[in-house]
Coordinates of C-alpha atoms in Angstrom, one line a residue:
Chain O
X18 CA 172.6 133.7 78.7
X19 CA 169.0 132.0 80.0
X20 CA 166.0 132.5 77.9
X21 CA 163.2 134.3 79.7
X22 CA 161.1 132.2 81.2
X23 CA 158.2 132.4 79.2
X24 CA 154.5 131.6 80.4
X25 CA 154.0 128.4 78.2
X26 CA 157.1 127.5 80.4
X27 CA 156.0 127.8 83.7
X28 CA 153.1 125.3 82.5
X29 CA 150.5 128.6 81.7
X30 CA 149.0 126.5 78.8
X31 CA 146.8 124.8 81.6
X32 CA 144.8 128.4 81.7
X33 CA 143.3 128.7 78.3
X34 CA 142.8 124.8 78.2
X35 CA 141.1 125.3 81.7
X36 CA 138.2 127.8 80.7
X37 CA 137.3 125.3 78.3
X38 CA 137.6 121.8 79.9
X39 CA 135.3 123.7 82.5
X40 CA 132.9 125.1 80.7
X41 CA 132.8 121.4 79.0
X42 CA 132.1 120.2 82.6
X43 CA 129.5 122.6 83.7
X44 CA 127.7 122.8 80.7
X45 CA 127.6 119.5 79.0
X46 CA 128.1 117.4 82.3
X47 CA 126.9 119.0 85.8
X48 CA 123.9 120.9 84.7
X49 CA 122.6 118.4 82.3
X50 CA 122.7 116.3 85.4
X51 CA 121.1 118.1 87.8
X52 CA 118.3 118.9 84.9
X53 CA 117.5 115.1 84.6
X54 CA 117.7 114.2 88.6
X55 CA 114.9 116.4 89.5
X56 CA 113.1 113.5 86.6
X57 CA 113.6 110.4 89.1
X58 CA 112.4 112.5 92.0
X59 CA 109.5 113.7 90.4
X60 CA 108.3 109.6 89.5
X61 CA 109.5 108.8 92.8
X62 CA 106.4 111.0 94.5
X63 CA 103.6 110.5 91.4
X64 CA 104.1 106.5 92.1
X65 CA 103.8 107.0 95.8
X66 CA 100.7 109.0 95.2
X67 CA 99.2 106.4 92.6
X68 CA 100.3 103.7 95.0
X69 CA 98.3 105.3 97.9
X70 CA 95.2 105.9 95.7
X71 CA 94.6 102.8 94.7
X72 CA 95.5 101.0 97.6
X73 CA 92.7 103.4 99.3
X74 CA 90.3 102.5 96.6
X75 CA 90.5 98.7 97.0
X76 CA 89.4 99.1 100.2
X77 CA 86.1 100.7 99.6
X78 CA 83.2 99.6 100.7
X79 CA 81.5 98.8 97.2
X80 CA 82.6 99.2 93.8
X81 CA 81.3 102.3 92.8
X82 CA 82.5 103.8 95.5
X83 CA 86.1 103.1 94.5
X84 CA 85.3 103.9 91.0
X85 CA 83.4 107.4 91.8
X86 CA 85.3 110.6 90.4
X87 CA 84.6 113.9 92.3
X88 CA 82.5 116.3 90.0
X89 CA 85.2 117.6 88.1
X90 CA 88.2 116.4 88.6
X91 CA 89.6 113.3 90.3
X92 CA 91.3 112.8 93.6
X93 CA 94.1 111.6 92.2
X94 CA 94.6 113.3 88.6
X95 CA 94.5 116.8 91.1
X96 CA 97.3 115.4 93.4
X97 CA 100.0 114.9 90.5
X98 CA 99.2 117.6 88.7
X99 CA 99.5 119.7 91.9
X100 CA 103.6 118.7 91.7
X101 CA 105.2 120.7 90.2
X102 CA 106.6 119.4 86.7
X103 CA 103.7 116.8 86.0
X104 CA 101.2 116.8 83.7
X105 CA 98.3 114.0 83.8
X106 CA 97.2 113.0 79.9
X107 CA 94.9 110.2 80.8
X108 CA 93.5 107.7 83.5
X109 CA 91.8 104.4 83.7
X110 CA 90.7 102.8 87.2
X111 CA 89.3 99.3 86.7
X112 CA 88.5 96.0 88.4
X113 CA 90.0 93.6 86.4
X114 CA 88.8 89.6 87.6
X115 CA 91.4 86.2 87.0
X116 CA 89.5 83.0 87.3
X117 CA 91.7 80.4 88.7
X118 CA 90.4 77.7 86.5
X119 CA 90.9 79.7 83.2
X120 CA 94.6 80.3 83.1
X121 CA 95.1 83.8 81.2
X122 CA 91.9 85.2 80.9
X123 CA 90.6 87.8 82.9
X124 CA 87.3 90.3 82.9
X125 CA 87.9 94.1 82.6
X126 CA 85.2 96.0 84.7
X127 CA 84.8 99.9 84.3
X128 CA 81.2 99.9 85.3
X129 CA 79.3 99.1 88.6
X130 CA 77.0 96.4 88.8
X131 CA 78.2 94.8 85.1
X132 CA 79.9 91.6 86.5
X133 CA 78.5 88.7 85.4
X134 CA 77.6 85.9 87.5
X135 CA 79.9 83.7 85.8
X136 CA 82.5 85.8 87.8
X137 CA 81.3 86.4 91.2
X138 CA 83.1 85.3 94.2
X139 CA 80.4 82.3 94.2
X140 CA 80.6 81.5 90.5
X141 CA 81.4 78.5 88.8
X142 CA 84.9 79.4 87.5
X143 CA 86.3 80.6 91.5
X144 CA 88.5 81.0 93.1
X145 CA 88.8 84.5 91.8
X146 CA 91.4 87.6 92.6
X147 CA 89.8 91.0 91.9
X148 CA 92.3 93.7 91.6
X149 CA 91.9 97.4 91.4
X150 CA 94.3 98.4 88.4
X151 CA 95.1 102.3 88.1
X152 CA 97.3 103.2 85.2
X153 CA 98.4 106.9 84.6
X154 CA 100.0 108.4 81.6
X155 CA 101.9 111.5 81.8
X156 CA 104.4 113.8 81.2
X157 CA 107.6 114.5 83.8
X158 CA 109.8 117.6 83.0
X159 CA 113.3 118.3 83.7
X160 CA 113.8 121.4 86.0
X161 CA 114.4 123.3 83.0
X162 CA 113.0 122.5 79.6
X163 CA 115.9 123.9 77.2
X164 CA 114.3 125.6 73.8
X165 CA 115.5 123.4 71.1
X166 CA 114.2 122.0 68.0
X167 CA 115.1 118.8 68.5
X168 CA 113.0 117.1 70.9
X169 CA 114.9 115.5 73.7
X170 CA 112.9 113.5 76.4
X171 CA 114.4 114.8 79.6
X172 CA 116.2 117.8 77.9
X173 CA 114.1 119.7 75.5
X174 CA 111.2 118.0 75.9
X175 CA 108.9 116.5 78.8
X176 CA 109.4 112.2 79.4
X177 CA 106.9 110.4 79.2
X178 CA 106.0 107.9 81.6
X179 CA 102.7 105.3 82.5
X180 CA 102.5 105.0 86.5
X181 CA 100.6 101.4 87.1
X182 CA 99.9 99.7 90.7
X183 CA 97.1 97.6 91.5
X184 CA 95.7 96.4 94.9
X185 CA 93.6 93.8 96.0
X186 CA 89.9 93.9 96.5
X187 CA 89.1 93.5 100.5
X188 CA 84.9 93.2 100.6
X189 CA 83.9 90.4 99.0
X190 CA 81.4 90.1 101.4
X191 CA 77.4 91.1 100.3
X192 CA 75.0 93.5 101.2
X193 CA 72.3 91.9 103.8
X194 CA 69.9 94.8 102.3
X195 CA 69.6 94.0 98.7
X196 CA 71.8 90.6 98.8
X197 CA 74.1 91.6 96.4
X198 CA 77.8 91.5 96.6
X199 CA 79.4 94.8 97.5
X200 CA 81.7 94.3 94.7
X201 CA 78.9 94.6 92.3
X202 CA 77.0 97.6 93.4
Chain Z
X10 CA 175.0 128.0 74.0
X11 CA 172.1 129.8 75.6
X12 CA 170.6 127.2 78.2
X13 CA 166.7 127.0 79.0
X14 CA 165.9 126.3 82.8
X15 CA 162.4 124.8 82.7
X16 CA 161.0 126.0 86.2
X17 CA 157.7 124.0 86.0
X18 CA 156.0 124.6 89.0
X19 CA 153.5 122.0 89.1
X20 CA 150.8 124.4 90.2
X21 CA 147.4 123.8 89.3
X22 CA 143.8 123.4 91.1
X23 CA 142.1 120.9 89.0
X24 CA 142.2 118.2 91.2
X25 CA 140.7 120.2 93.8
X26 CA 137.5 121.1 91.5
X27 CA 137.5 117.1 90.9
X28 CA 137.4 116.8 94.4
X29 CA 134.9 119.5 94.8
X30 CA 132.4 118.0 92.1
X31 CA 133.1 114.4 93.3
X32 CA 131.9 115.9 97.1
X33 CA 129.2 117.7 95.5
X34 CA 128.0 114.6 93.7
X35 CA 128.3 112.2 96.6
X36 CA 125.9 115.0 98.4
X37 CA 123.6 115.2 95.5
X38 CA 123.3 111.1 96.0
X39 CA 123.1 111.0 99.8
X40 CA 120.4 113.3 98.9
X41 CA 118.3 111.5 96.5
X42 CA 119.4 108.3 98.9
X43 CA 117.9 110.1 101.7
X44 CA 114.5 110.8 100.0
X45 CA 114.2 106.9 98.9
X46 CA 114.7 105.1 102.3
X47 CA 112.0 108.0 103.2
X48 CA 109.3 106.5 100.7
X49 CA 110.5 103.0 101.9
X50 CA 110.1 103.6 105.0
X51 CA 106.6 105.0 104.5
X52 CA 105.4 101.6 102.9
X53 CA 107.0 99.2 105.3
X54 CA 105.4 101.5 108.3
X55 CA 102.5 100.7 106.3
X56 CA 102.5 97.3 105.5
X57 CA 103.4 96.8 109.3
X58 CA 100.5 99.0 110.2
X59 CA 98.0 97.1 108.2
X60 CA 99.7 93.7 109.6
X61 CA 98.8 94.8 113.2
X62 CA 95.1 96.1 111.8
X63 CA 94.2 92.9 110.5
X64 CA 96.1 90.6 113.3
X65 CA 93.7 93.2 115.7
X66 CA 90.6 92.5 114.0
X67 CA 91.1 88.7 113.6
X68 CA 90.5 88.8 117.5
X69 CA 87.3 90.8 118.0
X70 CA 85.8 87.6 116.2
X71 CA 87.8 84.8 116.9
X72 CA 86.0 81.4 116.2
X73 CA 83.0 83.9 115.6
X74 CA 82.4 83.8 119.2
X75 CA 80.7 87.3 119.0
X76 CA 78.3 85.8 116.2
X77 CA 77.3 82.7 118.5
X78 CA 77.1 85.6 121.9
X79 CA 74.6 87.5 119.4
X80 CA 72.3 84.7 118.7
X81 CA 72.4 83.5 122.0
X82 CA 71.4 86.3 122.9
X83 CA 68.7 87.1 120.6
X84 CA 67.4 83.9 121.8
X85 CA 67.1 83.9 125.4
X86 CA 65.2 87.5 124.8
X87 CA 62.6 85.3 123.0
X88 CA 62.9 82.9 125.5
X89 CA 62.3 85.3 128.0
X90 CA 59.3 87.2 126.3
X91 CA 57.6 83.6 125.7
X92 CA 57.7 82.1 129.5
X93 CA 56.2 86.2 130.1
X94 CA 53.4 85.4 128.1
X95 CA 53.2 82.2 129.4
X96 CA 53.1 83.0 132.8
X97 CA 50.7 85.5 131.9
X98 CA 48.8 83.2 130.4
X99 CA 48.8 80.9 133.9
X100 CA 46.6 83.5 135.1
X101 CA 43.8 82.6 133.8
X102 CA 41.1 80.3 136.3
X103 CA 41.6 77.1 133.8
X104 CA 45.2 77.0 134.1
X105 CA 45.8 78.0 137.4
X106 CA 47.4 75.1 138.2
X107 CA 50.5 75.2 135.4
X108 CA 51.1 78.6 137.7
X109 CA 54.1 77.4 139.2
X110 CA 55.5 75.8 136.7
X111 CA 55.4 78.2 134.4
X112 CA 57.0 80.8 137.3
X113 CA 60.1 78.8 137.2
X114 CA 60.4 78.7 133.4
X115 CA 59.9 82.6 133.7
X116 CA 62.2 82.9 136.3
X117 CA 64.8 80.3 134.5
X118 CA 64.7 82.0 131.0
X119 CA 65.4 85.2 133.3
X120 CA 68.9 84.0 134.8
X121 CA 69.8 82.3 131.2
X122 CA 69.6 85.7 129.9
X123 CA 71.9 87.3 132.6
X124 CA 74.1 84.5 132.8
X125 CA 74.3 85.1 128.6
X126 CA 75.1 88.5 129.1
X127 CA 77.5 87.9 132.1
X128 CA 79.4 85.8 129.7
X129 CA 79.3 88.7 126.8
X130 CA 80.4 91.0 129.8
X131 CA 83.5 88.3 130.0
X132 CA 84.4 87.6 126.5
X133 CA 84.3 91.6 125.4
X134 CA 87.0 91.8 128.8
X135 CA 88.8 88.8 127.6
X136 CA 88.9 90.4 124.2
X137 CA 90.3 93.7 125.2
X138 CA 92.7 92.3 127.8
X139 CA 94.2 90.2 124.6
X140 CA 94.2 93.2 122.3
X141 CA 95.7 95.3 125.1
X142 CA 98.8 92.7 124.8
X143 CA 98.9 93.1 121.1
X144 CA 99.8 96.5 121.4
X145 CA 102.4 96.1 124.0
X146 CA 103.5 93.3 121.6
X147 CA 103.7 95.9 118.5
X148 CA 106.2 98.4 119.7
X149 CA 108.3 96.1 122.4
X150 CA 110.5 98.8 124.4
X151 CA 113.8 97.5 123.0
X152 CA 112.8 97.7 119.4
X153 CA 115.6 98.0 117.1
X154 CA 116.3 100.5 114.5
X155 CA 116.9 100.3 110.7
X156 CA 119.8 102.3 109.3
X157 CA 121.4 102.6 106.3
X158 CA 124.2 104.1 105.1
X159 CA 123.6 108.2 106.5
X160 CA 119.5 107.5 107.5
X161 CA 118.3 105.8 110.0
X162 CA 114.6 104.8 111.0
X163 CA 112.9 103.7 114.5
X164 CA 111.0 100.9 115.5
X165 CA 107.6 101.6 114.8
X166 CA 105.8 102.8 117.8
X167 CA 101.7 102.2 118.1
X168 CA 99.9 106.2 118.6
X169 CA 96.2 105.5 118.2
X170 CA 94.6 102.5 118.6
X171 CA 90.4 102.4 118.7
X172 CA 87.8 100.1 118.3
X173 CA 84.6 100.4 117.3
X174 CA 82.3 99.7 114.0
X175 CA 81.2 100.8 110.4
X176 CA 78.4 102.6 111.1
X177 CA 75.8 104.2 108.8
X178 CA 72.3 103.8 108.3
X179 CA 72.5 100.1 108.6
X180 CA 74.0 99.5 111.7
X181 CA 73.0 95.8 111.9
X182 CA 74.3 92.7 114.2
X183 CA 74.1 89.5 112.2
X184 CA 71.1 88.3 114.4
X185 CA 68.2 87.3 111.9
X186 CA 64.5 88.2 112.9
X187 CA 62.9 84.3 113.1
X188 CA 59.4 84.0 112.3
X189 CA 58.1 83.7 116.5
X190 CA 55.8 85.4 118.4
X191 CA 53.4 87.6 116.1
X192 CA 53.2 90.6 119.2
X193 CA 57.3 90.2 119.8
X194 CA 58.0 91.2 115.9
X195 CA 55.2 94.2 116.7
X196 CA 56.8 95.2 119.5
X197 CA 60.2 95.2 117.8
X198 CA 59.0 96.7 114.6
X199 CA 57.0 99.6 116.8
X200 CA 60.5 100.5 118.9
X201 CA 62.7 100.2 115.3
X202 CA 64.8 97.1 116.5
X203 CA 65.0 95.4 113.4
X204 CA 65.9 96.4 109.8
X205 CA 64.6 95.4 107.0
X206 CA 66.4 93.7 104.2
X207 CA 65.7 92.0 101.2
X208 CA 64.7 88.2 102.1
X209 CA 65.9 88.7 105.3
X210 CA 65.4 91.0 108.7
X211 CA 68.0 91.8 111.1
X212 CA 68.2 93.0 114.5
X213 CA 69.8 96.8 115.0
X214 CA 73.1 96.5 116.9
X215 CA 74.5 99.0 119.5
X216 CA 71.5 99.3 120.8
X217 CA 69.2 97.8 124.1
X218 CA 66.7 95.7 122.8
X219 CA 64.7 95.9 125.6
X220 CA 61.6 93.9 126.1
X221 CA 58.3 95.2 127.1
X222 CA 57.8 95.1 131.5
X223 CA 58.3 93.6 133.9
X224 CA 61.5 92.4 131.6
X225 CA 62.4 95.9 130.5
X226 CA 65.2 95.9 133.3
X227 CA 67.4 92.9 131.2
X228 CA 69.6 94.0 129.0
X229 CA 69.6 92.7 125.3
X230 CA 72.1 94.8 123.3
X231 CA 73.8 93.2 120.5
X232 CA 77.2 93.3 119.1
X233 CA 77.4 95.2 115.2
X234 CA 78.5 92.0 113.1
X235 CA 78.4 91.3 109.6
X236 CA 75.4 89.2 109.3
X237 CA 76.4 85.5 106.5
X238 CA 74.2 86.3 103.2
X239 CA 72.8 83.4 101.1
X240 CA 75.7 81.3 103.1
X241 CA 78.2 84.0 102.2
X242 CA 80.7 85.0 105.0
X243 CA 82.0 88.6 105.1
X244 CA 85.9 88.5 105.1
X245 CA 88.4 89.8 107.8
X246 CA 89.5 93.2 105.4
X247 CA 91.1 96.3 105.5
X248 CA 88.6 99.4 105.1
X249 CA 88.9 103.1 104.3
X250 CA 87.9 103.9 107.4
X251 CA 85.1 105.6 106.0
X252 CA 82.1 105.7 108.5
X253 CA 84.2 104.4 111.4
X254 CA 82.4 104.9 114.9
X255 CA 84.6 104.9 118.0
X256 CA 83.1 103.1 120.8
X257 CA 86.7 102.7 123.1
X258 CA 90.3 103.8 122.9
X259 CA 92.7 101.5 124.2
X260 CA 95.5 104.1 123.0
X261 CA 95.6 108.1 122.4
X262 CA 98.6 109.4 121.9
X263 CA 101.0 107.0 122.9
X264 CA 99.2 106.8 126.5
X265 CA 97.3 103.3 127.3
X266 CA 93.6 104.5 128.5
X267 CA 91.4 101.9 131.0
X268 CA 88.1 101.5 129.8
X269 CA 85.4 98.7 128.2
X270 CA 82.4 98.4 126.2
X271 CA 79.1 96.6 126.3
X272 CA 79.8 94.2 123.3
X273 CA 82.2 93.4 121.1
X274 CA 83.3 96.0 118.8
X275 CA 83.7 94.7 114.7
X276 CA 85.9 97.5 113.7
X277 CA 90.2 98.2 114.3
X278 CA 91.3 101.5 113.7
X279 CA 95.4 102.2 114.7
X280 CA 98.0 105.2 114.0
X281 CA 101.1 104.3 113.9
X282 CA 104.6 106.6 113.6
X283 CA 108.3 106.4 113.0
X284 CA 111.1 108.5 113.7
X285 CA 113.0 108.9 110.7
X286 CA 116.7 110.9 111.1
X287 CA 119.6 111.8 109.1
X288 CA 122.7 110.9 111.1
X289 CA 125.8 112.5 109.0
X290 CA 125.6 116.4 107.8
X291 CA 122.1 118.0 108.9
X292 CA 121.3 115.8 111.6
X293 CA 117.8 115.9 110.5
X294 CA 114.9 114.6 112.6
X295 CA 111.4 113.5 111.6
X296 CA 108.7 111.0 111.6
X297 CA 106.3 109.3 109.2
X298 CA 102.8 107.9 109.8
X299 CA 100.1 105.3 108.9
X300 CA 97.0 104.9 109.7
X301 CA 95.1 101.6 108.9
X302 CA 91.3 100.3 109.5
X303 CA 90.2 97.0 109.6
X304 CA 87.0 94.8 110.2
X305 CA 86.5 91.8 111.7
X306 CA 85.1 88.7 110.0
X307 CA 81.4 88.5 109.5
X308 CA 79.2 85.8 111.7
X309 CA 79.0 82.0 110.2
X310 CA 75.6 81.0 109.6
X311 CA 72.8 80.3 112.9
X312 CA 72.5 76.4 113.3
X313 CA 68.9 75.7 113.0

């Protein structure tokens, strides 16, 4: 006499263990995943866009130019928050000055016509390198932001990030009608 | 005894969903691969773009050459307007006899100022000519291509490529206004030759200075230039392109144009693109593009 062959015999245990090693994989695993990639593609174009901008700005003609801000809203806080997924919380575009003789120390300007003559291109402490710095802090989101009440950067809750590129000055040069270096107008 | 037969079939399909999720990954990666070397490729067309700019630029003033044409030129139109007045002034009974003489200044200070504008005539052809090779030089016809893994990119190819100036309001040539003859700096004032500055007044550029007749047929028209301010040099830089006049196109859409200008442009301005494709799956095709602007170094300072 054979016993019947039974389901757990012909190996049928794989089906109920299946369902859940699945859902395992879609859920905790795949999706997940895919959530958190749209986050690197997302950074990928803001730090193009902020790499653009202020490698546009440094080559302005004067300073305040570079510095200006369209009435309203800014060239540059518009384009990221145009993407999709992107939200801008703050912004600061400065010229920041490093003095070749003084090791370490640099000059922060936020204002046109406020560099001291100490830090010209001609003054006493040169060579100098005058960067434009642009630093950005916002928020990415996944492609879903789960409700939870734990907050999970990247999950359940946007990831904050700081996008920062500088560029170097071009026109060091100075204006034949007042004299003054373009850099400081 | 009863005896169990075990008929294990080993039947089963999660290897195939490995297989599936693995392909699906690898597809997901070629993916976010594909839209990297796309950024990359954006910034080296860039960098390569802004190379050519600057590389272009660094000609149209090379040695300042165009600086030295535009004084020497500024001067033999001073040169010119004083013999004038001198000959004029040979007129008179009491100096009848300097008559001659001062004819073949006149006449003298006349040729100098076509032979100084023949030369500017050569110079702005030997300039083009040069820059002409540059651009044959950026994109040679055997360029090779970058590719990586399932992308590939093309050599960079030149579109655009113009010359001209920043304009504006103060469209000036580095050529400063000397203190000379009284009626000269009237006459100029009266036809808006010069503009004024702060401490110092410059000739317009771009436009015929001409002198009052008989001498109105010579032609004085000076190159814009980036004039040196309390001994301060304007750099060779990159612009915004902001303001840019064209005055010539040596390129337009991919097709070399003939052509020249009366003096030396100060200003670069070039397109260039890149075919970008995606050589596995999609067999996707497209191209990026960069534009870059760029000025020429200002004029040294006039020896005096």
């Amino acid at each position: 006499m054979t016993a019947k062959k039974s389901r757990s015999n012909r190996g049928g245990y794989q089906i109920s263990e299946f369902a859940v090693s699945l859902l395992f994989l879609f859920g905790c695993v795949v999706l997940p995943l895919l959530n958190l990639s749209v986050i690197p593609l997302r950074w990928g174009l803001g730090n193009s866009i902020v790499n653009t901008t202020v490698g546009q700005r440094a080559k302005a003609e004067t300073l305040s130019a570079a510095l200006k801000v369209n009435a309203g809203q800014d060239d540059v806080i518009g384009a990221l928050n145009k993407l999709s997924g992107i939200t801008v919380k703050s912004s600061k575009l400065a010229l920041i000055i490093e003095s070749a003789k003084l090791q370490g120390q640099s000059k922060t300007i936020t204002k046109p016509g406020s560099i001291d003559r100490d830090w010209l291109p001609d003054g006493p402490l040169g060579p100098y390198v005058y960067r434009l710095d642009l630093s950005i802090d916002c928020d990415i989101a996944p492609l879903v932001v789960l409700p939870a009440p734990i907050k999970m950067p990247g999950l359940t809750s946007p990831f904050a990030v700081t996008f920062h590129d500088a560029a170097v000055w071009e026109n060091t040069g100075r204006d034949p009608a007042s004299g003054e270096f373009f850099l400081n107008e | 005894m009863a005896q169990v037969q075990v008929n294990r079939r080993p039947r089963g399909n999660m290897l195939f969903l490995c297989i599936a999720m693995f392909a699906l990954l690898i597809a997901i990666v070629g993916l976010g691969f594909g839209v990297y070397f796309l950024f990359f490729q954006q910034k080296r067309l860039q960098t390569r773009c802004e190379d050519l700019a600057l590389k272009a630029a660094q000609q149209l003033n090379l040695n300042d050459y165009a600086g030295k044409l535009n004084n020497l030129q500024a001067r033999s139109r001073e040169l010119v307007y004083n013999s004038r007045q001198l000959s004029n002034a040979t007129e008179d009974d009491n100096y009848k006899e300097f008559a001659p003489l001062a004819a073949q200044v006149m006449n003298q200070s006349r040729d100098g100022a076509i032979l100084v504008d023949d030369e500017r005539k050569k110079y702005v052809s030997t300039s083009l000519s040069k820059l002409r090779q540059l651009i044959k030089n950026a994109a040679p016809a055997d360029g090779k291509s970058l590719t990586v893994a399932n992308v590939s990119a093309d050599a960079a190819e030149v579109m655009d490529f113009k010359l001209g100036y920043l304009a504006g309001s103060k469209s000036t040539s580095n050529v400063e206004v000397l203190e000379g003859p009284p009626d000269l700096f009237e006459w100029d004032l009266s036809k808006n030759y010069i503009q004024r500055g702060k401490g110092v007044n410059l000739y317009r550029a771009a436009v015929n200075l001409k002198l009052p007749g008989p001498d109105d047929d010579l032609n004085f028209e000076l190159a814009p230039l980036a004039a040196p301010v309390k001994g301060t040099v304007a750099p060779l830089r990159l612009t915004s392109g902001e303001g840019f006049q064209n005055t010539l196109t040596l390129r337009e859409n991919y097709k070399d144009l003939p052509g020249t200008c009366k003096w030396s442009p100060s200003a670069v301005q070039i397109t260039m693109t890149a075919k970008v494709r995606e050589t596995t799956a999609a067999k996707l095709e497209g191209s990026t593009r960069a534009a870059s602007t760029a000025c020429t170094n200002g004029a040294g300072g006039e020896i005096k």
